[in-house]
Amino acid sequence: MARVTTTNRRDALRAGAGLVAGGALAAGCGTGSTAPTTATASPVATPRAPSAPVKASPAPAPRAYPGQPAQITHGPRTRPRVALTFHGQGAPDIAHALLTTAEQHGARLTVLAVGTWLDEHPGIARRILDGGHDLGNHTQRHISVNDLAEADARKEITDCADRLSRLTGSIGTWFRPSRAPTASPLVARLARGAGYPHVLSYDVDSLDYTRPGAAAVTRKVLSEVRGGSVVSLHFGYEDTVAALPDVLKELDRRELRAVTTTELLS
């Protein structure tokens, strides 16, 4: 994969702005969010993903965290750590830019991937893991999983788990329901049955999927984040790319370290 620098990332995002403005592929998971629209082809060539899984050691598996609830919204408040979690969908060049920006600042992210996104860009699963980030399950099609019948909801969870397992050797370390901040009792039970002891929610919603502008995303996150916070963000939005450096710089100033959710809770 070609290294994304600050300069070529800026050029790529400027050239690809039409894709994002025309309707990013990553829809927010708030109750008021709308279905994603199909974007037109970007004039920017994106990295070509391999057609088969990369041979590598298996990724970490889910684990139980004693003392943590079935649905986790935050980690310990006594530690100067936060988890920046991303709903994984959207244009791969934006995803690569966000991952690279985080790594340049010494931060690690948690990515909850949509199964259809992994089908389209299979190489990105290993890219996330190789960067030291957490990778998890955000359902197969990013539909309102809490509203589905039991068999359909189970399939949404297990189909994405199967993609992750095929690409990485693990079903991923976390599950987050799509189109909702928390899982219904049924979906939480189905997630446990699929191998996820906990559902990963959040206590800070950036609202980046509403496209409020980078400054608004930055203000929203920094006004609410504190030790132990789990922040909800999205791949697929240019505002998020522009906001992330300022968010990370301010977290550093406050001596809050951006870590994976696994590290947050360990």
Short mmCIF file of C-alpha atoms in Angstrom, two decimals:
data_model
loop_
_atom_site.label_atom_id
_atom_site.label_comp_id
_atom_site.label_asym_id
_atom_site.label_seq_id
_atom_site.Cartn_x
_atom_site.Cartn_y
_atom_site.Cartn_z
CA MET A 1 0.00 0.00 0.00
CA ALA A 2 1.30 3.45 -0.90
CA ARG A 3 2.12 5.68 2.09
CA VAL A 4 -0.31 8.54 2.51
CA THR A 5 1.52 11.77 3.41
CA THR A 6 -0.01 15.00 4.68
CA THR A 7 0.44 16.57 1.25
CA ASN A 8 -0.88 13.82 -0.95
CA ARG A 9 -3.69 13.13 1.49
CA ARG A 10 -4.81 16.77 1.21
CA ASP A 11 -4.66 16.58 -2.58
CA ALA A 12 -6.57 13.32 -2.63
CA LEU A 13 -9.30 14.62 -0.37
CA ARG A 14 -9.65 17.84 -2.37
CA ALA A 15 -9.99 15.84 -5.58
CA GLY A 16 -12.39 13.41 -3.95
CA ALA A 17 -14.59 16.03 -2.30
CA GLY A 18 -17.31 15.43 -4.87
CA LEU A 19 -17.63 11.86 -3.71
CA VAL A 20 -18.21 12.87 -0.10
CA ALA A 21 -20.48 15.80 -0.85
CA GLY A 22 -22.54 13.66 -3.18
CA GLY A 23 -23.40 11.29 -0.37
CA ALA A 24 -20.87 9.44 1.75
CA LEU A 25 -21.25 5.71 1.91
CA ALA A 26 -21.03 5.66 5.69
CA ALA A 27 -24.35 6.59 7.25
CA GLY A 28 -24.52 7.55 10.89
CA CYS A 29 -25.91 5.16 13.46
CA GLY A 30 -28.04 7.66 15.32
CA THR A 31 -31.78 7.12 15.26
CA GLY A 32 -32.26 10.12 13.01
CA SER A 33 -29.71 9.23 10.37
CA THR A 34 -30.70 8.52 6.80
CA ALA A 35 -29.78 5.67 4.52
CA PRO A 36 -26.51 6.09 2.62
CA THR A 37 -26.65 7.22 -0.97
CA THR A 38 -24.61 5.74 -3.77
CA ALA A 39 -21.66 7.95 -4.62
CA THR A 40 -20.39 8.59 -8.11
CA ALA A 41 -16.94 7.34 -9.03
CA SER A 42 -14.15 9.39 -7.54
CA PRO A 43 -11.56 10.79 -9.93
CA VAL A 44 -8.88 9.76 -7.42
CA ALA A 45 -7.44 6.29 -7.88
CA THR A 46 -7.73 4.39 -4.59
CA PRO A 47 -5.37 1.64 -3.46
CA ARG A 48 -6.19 -1.64 -5.14
CA ALA A 49 -7.24 -4.23 -2.57
CA PRO A 50 -6.14 -7.84 -2.94
CA SER A 51 -8.80 -10.26 -4.09
CA ALA A 52 -7.88 -12.85 -1.47
CA PRO A 53 -7.14 -12.66 2.26
CA VAL A 54 -3.60 -11.84 3.25
CA LYS A 55 -1.80 -14.76 4.89
CA ALA A 56 -0.88 -13.59 8.37
CA SER A 57 -1.23 -14.60 11.99
CA PRO A 58 -4.83 -14.65 13.23
CA ALA A 59 -6.21 -11.43 14.67
CA PRO A 60 -7.23 -11.21 18.35
CA ALA A 61 -10.54 -12.81 19.30
CA PRO A 62 -13.25 -11.26 21.47
CA ARG A 63 -12.80 -11.53 25.20
CA ALA A 64 -14.89 -10.97 28.29
CA TYR A 65 -14.06 -8.11 30.65
CA PRO A 66 -15.10 -9.02 34.20
CA GLY A 67 -16.86 -6.15 35.92
CA GLN A 68 -17.91 -4.56 32.63
CA PRO A 69 -21.59 -4.50 31.62
CA ALA A 70 -22.99 -6.42 28.66
CA GLN A 71 -23.19 -3.10 26.78
CA ILE A 72 -20.09 -0.99 27.30
CA THR A 73 -20.39 2.79 26.96
CA HIS A 74 -17.08 3.84 28.50
CA GLY A 75 -13.96 2.60 30.21
CA PRO A 76 -12.43 3.43 33.59
CA ARG A 77 -12.76 7.12 34.41
CA THR A 78 -9.62 7.07 36.52
CA ARG A 79 -7.25 6.49 33.61
CA PRO A 80 -6.11 9.18 31.15
CA ARG A 81 -7.19 7.17 28.12
CA VAL A 82 -9.96 7.44 25.54
CA ALA A 83 -11.09 5.24 22.65
CA LEU A 84 -11.85 6.78 19.26
CA THR A 85 -14.16 4.30 17.55
CA PHE A 86 -15.05 4.46 13.87
CA HIS A 87 -17.99 3.00 11.98
CA GLY A 88 -16.15 1.33 9.09
CA GLN A 89 -17.66 2.13 5.73
CA GLY A 90 -17.11 4.62 2.91
CA ALA A 91 -14.43 5.63 0.46
CA PRO A 92 -11.18 3.74 1.16
CA ASP A 93 -8.96 6.76 0.54
CA ILE A 94 -10.64 8.56 3.45
CA ALA A 95 -10.25 5.49 5.64
CA HIS A 96 -6.55 5.27 4.82
CA ALA A 97 -6.12 9.00 5.53
CA LEU A 98 -7.73 8.67 8.97
CA LEU A 99 -5.66 5.61 9.87
CA THR A 100 -2.44 7.29 8.77
CA THR A 101 -3.23 10.52 10.64
CA ALA A 102 -3.88 8.57 13.83
CA GLU A 103 -0.63 6.63 13.46
CA GLN A 104 1.37 9.80 12.84
CA HIS A 105 0.08 11.10 16.19
CA GLY A 106 0.81 7.84 18.01
CA ALA A 107 -2.92 7.11 18.38
CA ARG A 108 -4.72 3.83 17.82
CA LEU A 109 -8.35 3.49 16.74
CA THR A 110 -11.15 0.96 16.96
CA VAL A 111 -12.86 0.24 13.64
CA LEU A 112 -16.27 -1.47 13.53
CA ALA A 113 -16.44 -2.68 9.93
CA VAL A 114 -19.53 -3.22 7.80
CA GLY A 115 -19.46 -6.58 6.01
CA THR A 116 -20.32 -5.24 2.57
CA TRP A 117 -17.47 -2.74 2.91
CA LEU A 118 -15.09 -5.60 3.62
CA ASP A 119 -16.44 -7.42 0.56
CA GLU A 120 -15.63 -4.40 -1.60
CA HIS A 121 -12.26 -3.61 0.01
CA PRO A 122 -10.92 -6.83 1.58
CA GLY A 123 -7.38 -5.52 1.97
CA ILE A 124 -8.47 -2.85 4.44
CA ALA A 125 -9.10 -5.38 7.22
CA ARG A 126 -5.44 -6.33 7.38
CA ARG A 127 -4.42 -2.67 6.93
CA ILE A 128 -6.35 -1.79 10.09
CA LEU A 129 -4.84 -4.61 12.10
CA ASP A 130 -1.31 -4.05 10.82
CA GLY A 131 -1.56 -0.44 12.02
CA GLY A 132 -2.16 -1.65 15.57
CA HIS A 133 -5.86 -0.82 15.61
CA ASP A 134 -8.83 -2.83 16.86
CA LEU A 135 -11.19 -4.34 14.28
CA GLY A 136 -14.76 -5.39 14.96
CA ASN A 137 -18.21 -6.20 13.57
CA HIS A 138 -20.76 -3.54 12.57
CA THR A 139 -23.23 -5.94 10.86
CA GLN A 140 -23.20 -7.07 7.27
CA ARG A 141 -25.33 -4.43 5.56
CA HIS A 142 -25.54 -1.53 8.05
CA ILE A 143 -29.31 -1.66 8.35
CA SER A 144 -31.44 -1.17 11.47
CA VAL A 145 -30.53 -4.47 13.12
CA ASN A 146 -32.69 -3.83 16.21
CA ASP A 147 -35.79 -3.77 14.00
CA LEU A 148 -35.16 -7.12 12.31
CA ALA A 149 -36.71 -10.48 13.05
CA GLU A 150 -34.47 -12.83 15.02
CA ALA A 151 -33.26 -14.89 12.06
CA ASP A 152 -32.47 -11.80 10.00
CA ALA A 153 -30.69 -10.06 12.86
CA ARG A 154 -28.61 -13.16 13.53
CA LYS A 155 -27.62 -13.30 9.85
CA GLU A 156 -26.53 -9.65 9.89
CA ILE A 157 -24.19 -10.40 12.79
CA THR A 158 -22.85 -13.76 11.65
CA ASP A 159 -22.38 -12.77 8.00
CA CYS A 160 -20.09 -9.92 9.02
CA ALA A 161 -18.34 -12.21 11.53
CA ASP A 162 -17.72 -14.69 8.71
CA ARG A 163 -16.14 -11.97 6.54
CA LEU A 164 -13.85 -10.92 9.35
CA SER A 165 -12.88 -14.50 10.11
CA ARG A 166 -12.10 -15.23 6.45
CA LEU A 167 -9.96 -12.11 6.11
CA THR A 168 -8.20 -12.09 9.48
CA GLY A 169 -8.72 -15.42 11.23
CA SER A 170 -10.91 -13.81 13.90
CA ILE A 171 -14.51 -12.59 14.13
CA GLY A 172 -13.16 -9.30 15.45
CA THR A 173 -12.76 -8.06 18.99
CA TRP A 174 -16.00 -6.07 19.22
CA PHE A 175 -19.59 -5.91 18.02
CA ARG A 176 -21.56 -2.68 17.59
CA PRO A 177 -25.16 -2.66 16.31
CA SER A 178 -25.90 -0.69 13.18
CA ARG A 179 -28.31 2.26 13.14
CA ALA A 180 -28.54 2.43 16.94
CA PRO A 181 -26.25 3.43 19.81
CA THR A 182 -27.23 0.35 21.84
CA ALA A 183 -28.41 -3.15 21.02
CA SER A 184 -31.89 -4.41 21.82
CA PRO A 185 -32.01 -7.33 24.28
CA LEU A 186 -32.53 -9.68 21.33
CA VAL A 187 -29.54 -8.34 19.38
CA ALA A 188 -27.35 -8.38 22.49
CA ARG A 189 -28.27 -12.04 23.01
CA LEU A 190 -27.57 -12.88 19.38
CA ALA A 191 -24.21 -11.12 19.57
CA ARG A 192 -23.25 -13.20 22.61
CA GLY A 193 -24.29 -16.31 20.74
CA ALA A 194 -22.07 -15.29 17.84
CA GLY A 195 -19.08 -14.98 20.16
CA TYR A 196 -19.11 -11.36 21.36
CA PRO A 197 -19.32 -11.15 25.18
CA HIS A 198 -19.99 -7.40 25.07
CA VAL A 199 -21.73 -4.88 22.83
CA LEU A 200 -19.65 -1.74 22.29
CA SER A 201 -21.63 1.47 22.59
CA TYR A 202 -20.24 4.98 23.34
CA ASP A 203 -20.71 8.01 25.57
CA VAL A 204 -19.60 10.71 23.10
CA ASP A 205 -21.29 11.06 19.70
CA SER A 206 -19.34 13.30 17.33
CA LEU A 207 -22.35 13.68 15.00
CA ASP A 208 -19.85 13.79 12.14
CA TYR A 209 -22.33 11.93 9.91
CA THR A 210 -24.54 15.05 9.90
CA ARG A 211 -21.73 16.87 8.02
CA PRO A 212 -21.64 19.87 10.40
CA GLY A 213 -18.11 20.92 9.39
CA ALA A 214 -14.74 19.99 10.86
CA ALA A 215 -14.81 22.72 13.52
CA ALA A 216 -18.18 21.53 14.81
CA VAL A 217 -17.00 17.92 14.97
CA THR A 218 -13.93 19.02 16.91
CA ARG A 219 -15.97 21.12 19.35
CA LYS A 220 -18.52 18.37 19.93
CA VAL A 221 -15.90 15.76 20.75
CA LEU A 222 -13.68 17.95 22.90
CA SER A 223 -16.58 19.43 24.88
CA GLU A 224 -17.69 15.97 26.04
CA VAL A 225 -14.65 13.70 26.07
CA ARG A 226 -13.03 12.76 29.38
CA GLY A 227 -11.00 9.93 30.81
CA GLY A 228 -12.50 6.58 29.80
CA SER A 229 -14.70 7.98 27.02
CA VAL A 230 -15.63 5.97 23.97
CA VAL A 231 -16.15 8.35 21.05
CA SER A 232 -18.30 7.54 18.02
CA LEU A 233 -16.88 8.71 14.68
CA HIS A 234 -17.22 7.55 11.07
CA PHE A 235 -15.06 6.74 8.11
CA GLY A 236 -16.35 8.27 4.88
CA TYR A 237 -16.57 11.94 5.85
CA GLU A 238 -14.11 14.66 4.89
CA ASP A 239 -15.10 16.68 7.98
CA THR A 240 -13.79 13.85 10.15
CA VAL A 241 -10.46 13.75 8.31
CA ALA A 242 -10.05 17.50 8.79
CA ALA A 243 -11.09 17.38 12.46
CA LEU A 244 -8.95 14.46 13.60
CA PRO A 245 -5.56 16.26 13.83
CA ASP A 246 -7.02 19.00 16.05
CA VAL A 247 -8.83 16.44 18.20
CA LEU A 248 -5.64 14.45 18.70
CA LYS A 249 -3.54 17.53 19.45
CA GLU A 250 -5.99 18.68 22.11
CA LEU A 251 -6.20 15.22 23.63
CA ASP A 252 -2.41 15.26 23.86
CA ARG A 253 -2.53 18.68 25.54
CA ARG A 254 -4.99 17.30 28.09
CA GLU A 255 -2.76 14.24 28.53
CA LEU A 256 -5.51 11.94 27.32
CA ARG A 257 -4.10 9.10 25.26
CA ALA A 258 -6.12 7.75 22.30
CA VAL A 259 -5.92 3.95 22.52
CA THR A 260 -7.80 0.94 21.20
CA THR A 261 -10.89 -0.12 23.13
CA THR A 262 -9.05 -3.29 24.11
CA GLU A 263 -6.33 -1.20 25.75
CA LEU A 264 -8.89 1.14 27.29
CA LEU A 265 -10.47 -1.74 29.17
CA SER A 266 -7.35 -3.80 29.90
#
